[in-house]
């Protein structure tokens, strides 16, 4: 459900994207509510063969309240990695009982907030985190339901910056220590063992790494049963990739993932949790931009647009590919452009040597597949205003985050004033 041309105009659902650009201005993110809902329903249907499955949307992909709310209204739970994300999920209507809390560095205050909210499960990633959670829960007179996030030491065959399941990654409990850490968990006050969790990476384009990880997971669940530990939930993480490039092979579908999960894990009798992010949101969003100048360089032509790396950082951060489409279909000559933004960094490059229909100043373009890890990673570097977001529903669109203002941006800074310290911490004794 990516945007498509109709009578020469690039449309998302029933809305001309050029209309959004002229009413809201550029840069602006646009999401198709229909595409988000359809992607979620594909997971639901795929996993209906495993009747006790909870789809927890990984809200880090896009934390807009309208996005989380749309998924919550279809019954989605949430996977969160901070108190901020937890607050967003709750505010958008996700019941606490459908929220899992992942992340390597939960702080005590965040644990306390989540415990009081009554979330479904903490995915614990280390012994010190487990001990801190026990301490906080016992101190509050509450019980934390936990899964241990294990590191199956499997190569997800994805970009190094989004691979999380190898032994050298910071994520999860090292495979060799998993049984010992469960024993520790069983002995700690305030802790109730509920499940096991893993997430081996993002933008996975093959089922092979999942098969290897599920296999290891299944063996671990059986080994734990022998230790007298029964796991009510198995969280298999997210990670299914999307086709950013038109001519790349189609990534595995949720149905194939569900078949694999059933094969390897279905017989264990546990609830399955799945945490998709990118595959729900990525293809459902575009970033619209205006061509400001076309500049002839010494060896190449630059298409300079008004969106920048601060709005969509994926190309600069992961060398990621995003298709670029003019908002008005063009049959004219093709040119080859480096597509760049206004930020004062050479890394502010969306595409290099990209063949495109010829464009001129004032033309509008859409960066495709920008619904996940786009707006949510945006910032205000170069004092650029935070990019607005729009949701399209049928033939209507609505603003779900307005463009910031310079007053608000500059107003975040305050005049210097000495901080009054009343209770100075004692200096550590000299070693
Ligand atoms: N679960 C966890 C713990 C994650 O860290 C992530 C992101 O990397 C996801 C789920 C979502 O992954 P994806 O957006 O690739 O589906």
CSV table of C-alpha atoms and ligand atoms in Angstrom, one decimal:
chain,number,residue,atom,x,y,z
A,1,UNK,CA,0.0,0.0,0.0
A,2,UNK,CA,2.8,2.3,-0.8
A,3,UNK,CA,1.9,5.5,-2.6
A,4,UNK,CA,0.7,5.0,-6.2
A,5,UNK,CA,0.1,7.3,-9.1
A,6,UNK,CA,-3.4,8.0,-10.2
A,7,UNK,CA,-3.9,10.2,-13.2
A,8,UNK,CA,-0.3,11.4,-12.8
A,9,UNK,CA,-0.7,12.4,-9.1
A,10,UNK,CA,1.0,10.4,-6.3
A,11,UNK,CA,-1.7,9.3,-3.9
A,12,UNK,CA,-1.8,7.8,-0.5
A,13,UNK,CA,-5.2,6.1,0.0
A,14,UNK,CA,-7.6,8.7,-1.5
A,15,UNK,CA,-5.4,11.8,-0.8
A,16,UNK,CA,-3.1,13.5,-3.3
A,17,UNK,CA,0.2,13.9,-1.5
A,18,UNK,CA,0.7,17.2,-3.2
A,19,UNK,CA,-2.4,18.5,-1.4
A,20,UNK,CA,-0.8,17.6,1.9
A,21,UNK,CA,2.4,19.3,0.9
A,22,UNK,CA,0.6,22.5,-0.1
A,23,UNK,CA,-1.6,22.6,3.0
A,24,UNK,CA,0.9,21.6,5.7
A,25,UNK,CA,4.2,22.5,3.9
A,26,UNK,CA,7.3,20.4,3.6
A,27,UNK,CA,9.1,18.5,5.0
A,28,UNK,CA,6.2,16.4,6.4
A,29,UNK,CA,5.7,12.7,7.2
A,30,UNK,CA,2.4,11.1,6.0
A,31,UNK,CA,1.2,7.7,7.1
A,32,UNK,CA,-1.6,5.6,5.7
A,33,UNK,CA,-3.9,4.4,8.5
A,34,UNK,CA,-5.2,1.7,6.2
A,35,UNK,CA,-1.7,0.4,5.5
A,36,UNK,CA,-0.8,0.3,9.2
A,37,UNK,CA,-4.1,-1.6,10.0
A,38,UNK,CA,-3.7,-4.0,7.1
A,39,UNK,CA,-0.1,-4.8,8.2
A,40,UNK,CA,-1.2,-5.5,11.7
A,41,UNK,CA,-4.1,-7.7,10.5
A,42,UNK,CA,-1.6,-9.7,8.4
A,43,UNK,CA,0.2,-10.6,11.7
A,44,UNK,CA,-3.0,-11.4,13.5
A,45,UNK,CA,-4.2,-13.7,10.8
A,46,UNK,CA,-0.8,-15.3,10.3
A,47,UNK,CA,-0.5,-16.1,14.0
A,48,UNK,CA,-4.1,-17.2,14.4
A,49,UNK,CA,-2.8,-20.8,14.0
A,50,UNK,CA,-1.1,-20.2,17.4
A,51,UNK,CA,-4.2,-19.1,19.3
A,52,UNK,CA,-2.6,-17.6,22.3
A,53,UNK,CA,-0.4,-15.0,20.6
A,54,UNK,CA,0.0,-11.4,21.7
A,55,UNK,CA,1.2,-9.0,19.0
A,56,UNK,CA,3.1,-6.2,20.9
A,57,UNK,CA,3.8,-3.3,18.5
A,58,UNK,CA,7.4,-2.2,19.1
A,59,UNK,CA,6.5,1.4,19.6
A,60,UNK,CA,10.1,2.6,19.1
A,61,UNK,CA,9.4,2.3,15.3
A,62,UNK,CA,6.9,5.2,15.5
A,63,UNK,CA,5.7,6.6,18.8
A,64,UNK,CA,3.0,9.0,17.6
A,65,UNK,CA,-0.1,8.7,19.7
A,66,UNK,CA,-2.3,8.3,16.7
A,67,UNK,CA,-0.2,5.4,15.4
A,68,UNK,CA,-0.1,3.6,18.7
A,69,UNK,CA,-3.8,4.3,19.3
A,70,UNK,CA,-4.8,2.9,15.9
A,71,UNK,CA,-3.0,-0.3,16.6
A,72,UNK,CA,-4.3,-0.4,20.2
A,73,UNK,CA,-7.9,-0.1,19.0
A,74,UNK,CA,-7.3,-3.3,16.9
A,75,UNK,CA,-6.1,-5.1,20.1
A,76,UNK,CA,-2.4,-4.7,19.8
A,77,UNK,CA,-0.2,-4.7,22.9
A,78,UNK,CA,3.1,-2.7,23.0
A,79,UNK,CA,6.8,-3.4,23.4
A,80,UNK,CA,8.5,-0.4,25.1
A,81,UNK,CA,12.1,0.3,26.0
A,82,UNK,CA,11.8,3.4,28.3
A,83,UNK,CA,9.4,5.0,30.7
A,84,UNK,CA,8.7,7.6,28.0
A,85,UNK,CA,7.6,4.9,25.6
A,86,UNK,CA,5.6,3.2,28.4
A,87,UNK,CA,3.8,6.4,29.2
A,88,UNK,CA,3.1,6.9,25.5
A,89,UNK,CA,1.7,3.4,25.1
A,90,UNK,CA,-0.6,3.8,28.1
A,91,UNK,CA,-1.7,7.3,27.0
A,92,UNK,CA,-2.6,5.9,23.6
A,93,UNK,CA,-4.9,3.3,25.2
A,94,UNK,CA,-2.7,0.1,25.3
A,95,UNK,CA,-3.8,-1.8,28.4
A,96,UNK,CA,-0.9,-2.2,30.9
A,97,UNK,CA,-1.6,-6.0,30.8
A,98,UNK,CA,-0.5,-6.1,27.2
A,99,UNK,CA,2.8,-4.2,27.6
A,100,UNK,CA,6.3,-5.8,27.7
A,101,UNK,CA,9.2,-3.7,28.7
A,102,UNK,CA,12.5,-4.4,27.0
A,103,UNK,CA,15.9,-2.6,27.1
A,104,UNK,CA,19.3,-3.1,28.6
A,105,UNK,CA,19.4,-0.2,31.0
A,106,UNK,CA,16.1,0.2,32.9
A,107,UNK,CA,16.6,2.5,35.8
A,108,UNK,CA,15.1,2.0,39.2
A,109,UNK,CA,12.6,4.8,38.8
A,110,UNK,CA,11.5,3.4,35.5
A,111,UNK,CA,11.1,0.0,37.0
A,112,UNK,CA,9.0,1.5,39.8
A,113,UNK,CA,6.8,3.3,37.3
A,114,UNK,CA,6.2,0.2,35.3
A,115,UNK,CA,5.5,-1.9,38.4
A,116,UNK,CA,2.9,0.5,39.6
A,117,UNK,CA,1.3,0.6,36.2
A,118,UNK,CA,1.0,-3.2,36.3
A,119,UNK,CA,2.7,-4.1,33.0
A,120,UNK,CA,2.5,-7.7,31.7
A,121,UNK,CA,6.2,-8.5,31.6
A,122,UNK,CA,9.7,-7.1,32.1
A,123,UNK,CA,12.2,-8.6,29.7
A,124,UNK,CA,15.3,-8.6,31.8
A,125,UNK,CA,18.7,-8.5,30.2
A,126,UNK,CA,21.3,-9.0,32.9
A,127,UNK,CA,21.9,-10.2,36.5
A,128,UNK,CA,22.3,-6.7,37.9
A,129,UNK,CA,19.1,-5.6,36.3
A,130,UNK,CA,17.3,-8.7,37.8
A,131,UNK,CA,18.7,-7.9,41.2
A,132,UNK,CA,17.7,-4.2,41.0
A,133,UNK,CA,14.2,-5.2,39.8
A,134,UNK,CA,13.8,-7.6,42.7
A,135,UNK,CA,14.9,-4.9,45.1
A,136,UNK,CA,12.5,-2.3,43.7
A,137,UNK,CA,9.5,-4.7,43.5
A,138,UNK,CA,10.1,-6.0,47.0
A,139,UNK,CA,10.5,-2.5,48.3
A,140,UNK,CA,7.1,-1.5,46.8
A,141,UNK,CA,5.5,-4.8,48.0
A,142,UNK,CA,4.8,-5.7,44.4
A,143,UNK,CA,5.8,-8.6,42.1
A,144,UNK,CA,7.5,-8.2,38.8
A,145,UNK,CA,6.6,-10.8,36.1
A,146,UNK,CA,9.7,-11.4,34.2
A,147,UNK,CA,11.1,-13.1,31.1
A,148,UNK,CA,14.8,-13.3,30.6
A,149,UNK,CA,15.9,-11.9,27.3
A,150,UNK,CA,18.4,-14.4,26.1
A,151,UNK,CA,21.1,-13.9,23.5
A,152,UNK,CA,21.1,-17.0,21.3
A,153,UNK,CA,24.3,-16.0,19.5
A,154,UNK,CA,22.8,-16.2,16.1
A,155,UNK,CA,23.8,-14.0,13.1
A,156,UNK,CA,20.8,-12.1,11.9
A,157,UNK,CA,22.6,-11.3,8.6
A,158,UNK,CA,21.5,-7.7,8.8
A,159,UNK,CA,23.2,-4.3,9.2
A,160,UNK,CA,25.8,-4.4,12.0
A,161,UNK,CA,24.1,-1.5,13.8
A,162,UNK,CA,20.7,-3.3,14.1
A,163,UNK,CA,22.0,-6.9,14.8
A,164,UNK,CA,21.3,-7.8,18.4
A,165,UNK,CA,21.5,-11.5,18.7
A,166,UNK,CA,25.3,-12.3,18.5
A,167,UNK,CA,27.4,-12.9,21.6
A,168,UNK,CA,29.3,-9.7,21.0
A,169,UNK,CA,26.1,-7.6,21.2
A,170,UNK,CA,25.2,-5.8,24.4
A,171,UNK,CA,21.7,-7.4,24.4
A,172,UNK,CA,20.4,-10.4,26.3
A,173,UNK,CA,21.8,-12.9,28.7
A,174,UNK,CA,24.7,-14.9,27.4
A,175,UNK,CA,23.5,-18.3,26.3
A,176,UNK,CA,25.8,-20.3,28.6
A,177,UNK,CA,24.5,-18.4,31.7
A,178,UNK,CA,20.8,-18.6,31.0
A,179,UNK,CA,19.9,-21.6,33.3
A,180,UNK,CA,21.9,-20.1,36.2
A,181,UNK,CA,20.2,-16.7,35.9
A,182,UNK,CA,16.8,-18.5,35.9
A,183,UNK,CA,17.9,-20.2,39.1
A,184,UNK,CA,18.8,-16.8,40.5
A,185,UNK,CA,15.5,-15.3,39.5
A,186,UNK,CA,13.7,-18.2,41.2
A,187,UNK,CA,15.4,-17.3,44.5
A,188,UNK,CA,14.8,-13.5,44.4
A,189,UNK,CA,12.0,-11.8,46.3
A,190,UNK,CA,9.5,-9.7,44.2
A,191,UNK,CA,10.2,-11.7,41.1
A,192,UNK,CA,7.9,-14.2,39.3
A,193,UNK,CA,9.3,-16.1,36.4
A,194,UNK,CA,6.9,-15.9,33.5
A,195,UNK,CA,8.7,-16.4,30.3
A,196,UNK,CA,11.7,-16.2,28.0
A,197,UNK,CA,12.4,-13.6,25.3
A,198,UNK,CA,14.7,-12.9,22.4
A,199,UNK,CA,15.1,-10.3,19.6
A,200,UNK,CA,17.9,-11.1,17.2
A,201,UNK,CA,17.9,-7.9,15.1
A,202,UNK,CA,15.9,-5.8,12.7
A,203,UNK,CA,15.4,-5.7,8.9
A,204,UNK,CA,15.9,-9.5,8.6
A,205,UNK,CA,15.4,-10.6,5.1
A,206,UNK,CA,15.7,-14.4,5.5
A,207,UNK,CA,14.0,-16.9,7.8
A,208,UNK,CA,17.2,-18.8,8.4
A,209,UNK,CA,18.4,-16.8,11.5
A,210,UNK,CA,14.9,-17.1,13.0
A,211,UNK,CA,14.9,-20.9,12.4
A,212,UNK,CA,18.3,-21.2,14.2
A,213,UNK,CA,17.2,-19.0,17.1
A,214,UNK,CA,13.8,-20.7,17.5
A,215,UNK,CA,15.6,-24.0,17.6
A,216,UNK,CA,17.9,-22.9,20.3
A,217,UNK,CA,15.0,-21.3,22.2
A,218,UNK,CA,13.0,-24.5,22.1
A,219,UNK,CA,15.9,-26.6,23.5
A,220,UNK,CA,16.3,-24.0,26.3
A,221,UNK,CA,12.7,-24.1,27.2
A,222,UNK,CA,12.8,-27.9,27.5
A,223,UNK,CA,16.1,-27.7,29.5
A,224,UNK,CA,14.4,-25.2,31.9
A,225,UNK,CA,11.5,-27.5,32.3
A,226,UNK,CA,13.9,-30.2,33.5
A,227,UNK,CA,15.1,-27.6,36.0
A,228,UNK,CA,11.5,-27.3,37.2
A,229,UNK,CA,10.9,-23.9,35.5
A,230,UNK,CA,7.8,-23.7,33.4
A,231,UNK,CA,7.5,-20.8,31.1
A,232,UNK,CA,4.1,-19.4,30.4
A,233,UNK,CA,5.3,-17.0,27.6
A,234,UNK,CA,7.8,-17.1,24.8
A,235,UNK,CA,8.6,-13.7,23.3
A,236,UNK,CA,10.2,-14.0,19.8
A,237,UNK,CA,10.9,-10.3,19.3
A,238,UNK,CA,10.4,-8.5,16.0
A,239,UNK,CA,12.7,-7.9,13.1
A,240,UNK,CA,10.9,-8.9,9.9
A,241,UNK,CA,12.4,-6.8,7.1
A,242,UNK,CA,10.7,-4.8,4.4
A,243,UNK,CA,11.6,-4.3,0.7
A,244,UNK,CA,13.1,-0.8,0.6
A,245,UNK,CA,14.3,-1.4,-3.0
A,246,UNK,CA,11.8,-2.2,-5.7
A,247,UNK,CA,13.8,-4.9,-7.3
A,248,UNK,CA,14.9,-6.7,-4.2
A,249,UNK,CA,13.4,-10.2,-3.4
A,250,UNK,CA,10.3,-10.0,-1.2
A,251,UNK,CA,11.1,-10.4,2.5
A,252,UNK,CA,9.5,-13.3,4.3
A,253,UNK,CA,5.9,-12.7,5.1
A,254,UNK,CA,4.4,-12.9,8.6
A,255,UNK,CA,2.6,-16.1,7.5
A,256,UNK,CA,6.0,-17.7,6.9
A,257,UNK,CA,7.3,-16.5,10.3
A,258,UNK,CA,4.2,-17.9,12.0
A,259,UNK,CA,4.6,-21.3,10.3
A,260,UNK,CA,8.2,-21.4,11.5
A,261,UNK,CA,7.2,-20.4,15.0
A,262,UNK,CA,4.5,-23.0,15.1
A,263,UNK,CA,7.0,-25.7,13.9
A,264,UNK,CA,9.6,-24.9,16.5
A,265,UNK,CA,7.7,-23.6,19.4
A,266,UNK,CA,4.0,-24.5,19.0
A,267,UNK,CA,4.2,-27.7,21.0
A,268,UNK,CA,5.6,-26.0,24.1
A,269,UNK,CA,2.2,-24.8,25.2
A,270,UNK,CA,3.3,-21.3,26.0
A,271,UNK,CA,1.8,-18.0,25.0
A,272,UNK,CA,3.7,-16.5,22.1
A,273,UNK,CA,4.6,-12.8,22.0
A,274,UNK,CA,5.8,-11.1,18.9
A,275,UNK,CA,7.1,-7.5,18.7
A,276,UNK,CA,7.0,-6.2,15.1
A,277,UNK,CA,7.8,-2.6,14.4
A,278,UNK,CA,9.3,-1.8,11.0
A,279,UNK,CA,7.1,-4.2,9.1
A,280,UNK,CA,4.0,-2.6,10.5
A,281,UNK,CA,5.0,1.0,10.0
A,282,UNK,CA,7.8,1.2,7.4
A,283,UNK,CA,5.9,0.8,4.1
A,284,UNK,CA,2.9,2.8,5.5
A,285,UNK,CA,4.8,6.1,5.6
A,286,UNK,CA,6.5,8.6,3.3
A,287,UNK,CA,8.4,11.8,3.9
A,288,UNK,CA,7.5,14.6,1.6
A,289,UNK,CA,10.1,17.2,0.6
A,290,UNK,CA,10.4,20.1,-1.8
A,291,UNK,CA,13.3,20.5,-4.2
A,292,UNK,CA,15.0,23.8,-3.2
A,293,UNK,CA,17.7,23.9,-5.8
A,294,UNK,CA,19.3,21.7,-8.4
A,295,UNK,CA,23.0,22.4,-8.3
A,296,UNK,CA,25.5,21.3,-10.9
A,297,UNK,CA,28.7,20.1,-9.2
A,298,UNK,CA,32.0,19.4,-10.8
A,299,UNK,CA,31.2,15.8,-11.3
A,300,UNK,CA,27.6,15.3,-10.4
A,301,UNK,CA,24.2,17.0,-10.1
A,302,UNK,CA,22.8,17.6,-6.6
A,303,UNK,CA,19.1,17.6,-5.9
A,304,UNK,CA,18.9,19.7,-2.8
A,305,UNK,CA,15.7,19.2,-0.9
A,306,UNK,CA,14.2,20.8,2.2
A,307,UNK,CA,14.2,17.6,4.2
A,308,UNK,CA,17.5,16.6,5.9
A,309,UNK,CA,19.3,14.0,8.0
A,310,UNK,CA,17.7,15.5,11.1
A,311,UNK,CA,14.3,14.5,9.7
A,312,UNK,CA,15.2,11.1,8.4
A,313,UNK,CA,18.5,9.8,9.6
A,314,UNK,CA,18.4,6.3,8.2
A,315,UNK,CA,20.5,7.0,5.1
A,316,UNK,CA,23.2,8.7,7.1
A,317,UNK,CA,23.2,6.3,10.0
A,318,UNK,CA,22.7,2.9,8.2
A,319,UNK,CA,23.5,3.7,4.6
A,320,UNK,CA,19.8,2.9,4.1
A,321,UNK,CA,18.1,3.1,0.8
A,322,UNK,CA,14.8,5.0,0.4
A,323,UNK,CA,13.0,5.1,-3.0
A,324,UNK,CA,12.3,8.6,-4.1
A,325,UNK,CA,9.2,9.5,-6.3
A,326,UNK,CA,8.1,12.8,-7.7
A,327,UNK,CA,4.6,13.8,-6.6
A,328,UNK,CA,3.7,14.4,-10.2
A,329,UNK,CA,4.5,11.6,-12.5
A,330,UNK,CA,7.1,12.5,-15.1
A,331,UNK,CA,7.8,10.9,-18.5
A,332,UNK,CA,10.6,13.3,-19.4
A,333,UNK,CA,14.3,12.6,-19.5
A,334,UNK,CA,16.0,10.8,-16.6
A,335,UNK,CA,18.9,12.4,-14.8
A,336,UNK,CA,21.3,11.0,-12.1
A,337,UNK,CA,21.3,12.9,-8.8
A,338,UNK,CA,22.9,12.9,-5.5
A,339,UNK,CA,19.9,13.8,-3.3
A,340,UNK,CA,21.0,15.9,-0.3
A,341,UNK,CA,19.5,18.0,2.4
A,342,UNK,CA,20.4,21.5,3.8
A,343,UNK,CA,22.3,20.3,6.9
A,344,UNK,CA,26.0,21.3,7.2
A,345,UNK,CA,27.3,17.7,7.0
A,346,UNK,CA,28.4,15.8,4.0
A,347,UNK,CA,26.6,12.8,5.6
A,348,UNK,CA,23.3,14.7,4.9
A,349,UNK,CA,22.9,12.6,1.8
A,350,UNK,CA,19.7,10.6,1.1
A,351,UNK,CA,20.9,9.0,-2.1
A,352,UNK,CA,24.0,8.9,-4.3
A,353,UNK,CA,23.9,8.6,-8.1
A,354,UNK,CA,20.2,8.0,-8.2
A,355,UNK,CA,18.5,7.9,-11.6
A,356,UNK,CA,15.3,10.0,-11.4
A,357,UNK,CA,13.0,11.9,-13.8
A,358,UNK,CA,14.4,15.4,-14.1
A,359,UNK,CA,13.3,17.8,-11.4
A,360,UNK,CA,13.5,21.6,-11.0
A,361,UNK,CA,13.2,23.9,-8.0
A,362,UNK,CA,9.8,23.8,-6.4
A,363,UNK,CA,9.1,20.2,-7.4
A,364,UNK,CA,7.9,17.9,-4.7
A,365,UNK,CA,9.2,14.4,-4.0
A,366,UNK,CA,8.3,11.5,-1.6
A,367,UNK,CA,10.9,9.4,0.2
A,368,UNK,CA,9.2,6.0,0.4
A,369,UNK,CA,9.1,3.4,3.3
A,370,UNK,CA,9.8,6.1,5.9
A,371,UNK,CA,7.0,5.3,8.4
A,372,UNK,CA,9.3,3.4,10.8
A,373,UNK,CA,12.5,4.8,12.4
A,374,UNK,CA,11.8,8.1,10.6
A,375,UNK,CA,10.0,10.8,12.5
A,376,UNK,CA,10.8,9.0,15.8
A,377,UNK,CA,14.5,9.5,15.2
A,378,UNK,CA,14.1,13.1,14.1
A,379,UNK,CA,15.8,16.0,15.9
A,380,UNK,CA,16.4,19.7,15.5
A,381,UNK,CA,20.1,19.8,14.5
A,382,UNK,CA,21.0,23.1,12.7
A,383,UNK,CA,18.0,24.5,14.6
A,384,UNK,CA,15.6,23.0,12.1
A,385,UNK,CA,12.0,22.7,13.3
A,386,UNK,CA,10.9,19.2,14.3
A,387,UNK,CA,9.2,17.7,11.3
A,388,UNK,CA,5.3,17.4,11.4
A,389,UNK,CA,3.3,14.2,10.9
A,390,UNK,CA,0.0,13.7,9.1
A,391,UNK,CA,-2.2,10.6,9.1
A,392,UNK,CA,-4.3,9.8,6.0
A,393,UNK,CA,-7.5,7.9,6.4
A,394,UNK,CA,-9.5,7.2,3.2
A,395,UNK,CA,-9.9,10.5,1.4
A,396,UNK,CA,-9.1,12.7,4.5
A,397,UNK,CA,-6.0,13.6,6.3
A,398,UNK,CA,-5.3,15.1,9.7
A,399,UNK,CA,-2.3,16.5,11.5
A,400,UNK,CA,-1.0,14.2,14.2
A,401,UNK,CA,2.0,16.3,15.1
A,402,UNK,CA,2.2,19.9,14.1
A,403,UNK,CA,5.3,21.6,12.9
A,404,UNK,CA,7.2,23.1,15.8
A,405,UNK,CA,7.7,26.9,16.1
A,406,UNK,CA,11.0,28.8,16.4
A,407,UNK,CA,9.7,30.4,19.6
A,408,UNK,CA,9.1,27.0,21.2
A,409,UNK,CA,12.4,25.7,20.0
A,410,UNK,CA,14.5,28.6,21.3
A,411,UNK,CA,12.3,28.8,24.4
A,412,UNK,CA,13.6,25.4,25.5
A,413,UNK,CA,16.8,27.1,26.5
A,414,UNK,CA,16.7,29.0,29.8
A,415,UNK,CA,18.8,31.9,31.1
A,416,UNK,CA,21.7,30.7,33.2
A,417,UNK,CA,21.0,30.6,36.9
A,418,UNK,CA,23.0,28.9,39.6
A,419,UNK,CA,21.4,25.6,40.9
A,420,UNK,CA,20.9,25.7,44.6
A,421,UNK,CA,22.3,22.5,46.1
A,422,UNK,CA,21.0,21.8,49.6
A,423,UNK,CA,22.1,18.3,50.2
A,424,UNK,CA,25.5,17.9,48.6
A,425,UNK,CA,26.6,14.2,48.3
A,426,UNK,CA,29.6,13.3,50.3
A,427,UNK,CA,32.8,13.0,48.3
A,428,UNK,CA,34.0,9.5,47.8
A,429,UNK,CA,36.9,8.5,50.0
A,430,UNK,CA,40.3,8.6,48.3
A,431,UNK,CA,41.4,5.1,47.2
B,1,LIG,N1,11.8,-5.8,20.0
B,1,LIG,C1,12.9,-5.3,20.4
B,1,LIG,C2,13.4,-5.7,21.8
B,1,LIG,C3,13.7,-4.4,19.7
B,1,LIG,O1,14.8,-3.9,20.1
B,1,LIG,C4,13.2,-4.0,18.4
B,1,LIG,C5,13.9,-3.2,17.5
B,1,LIG,O2,15.0,-3.4,17.1
B,1,LIG,C6,11.9,-4.6,18.0
B,1,LIG,C7,11.3,-5.5,18.8
B,1,LIG,C8,11.3,-4.2,16.6
B,1,LIG,O3,12.1,-4.6,15.5
B,1,LIG,P1,11.5,-4.3,14.1
B,1,LIG,O4,11.2,-2.9,14.0
B,1,LIG,O5,12.7,-4.7,13.2
B,1,LIG,O6,10.4,-5.2,13.9
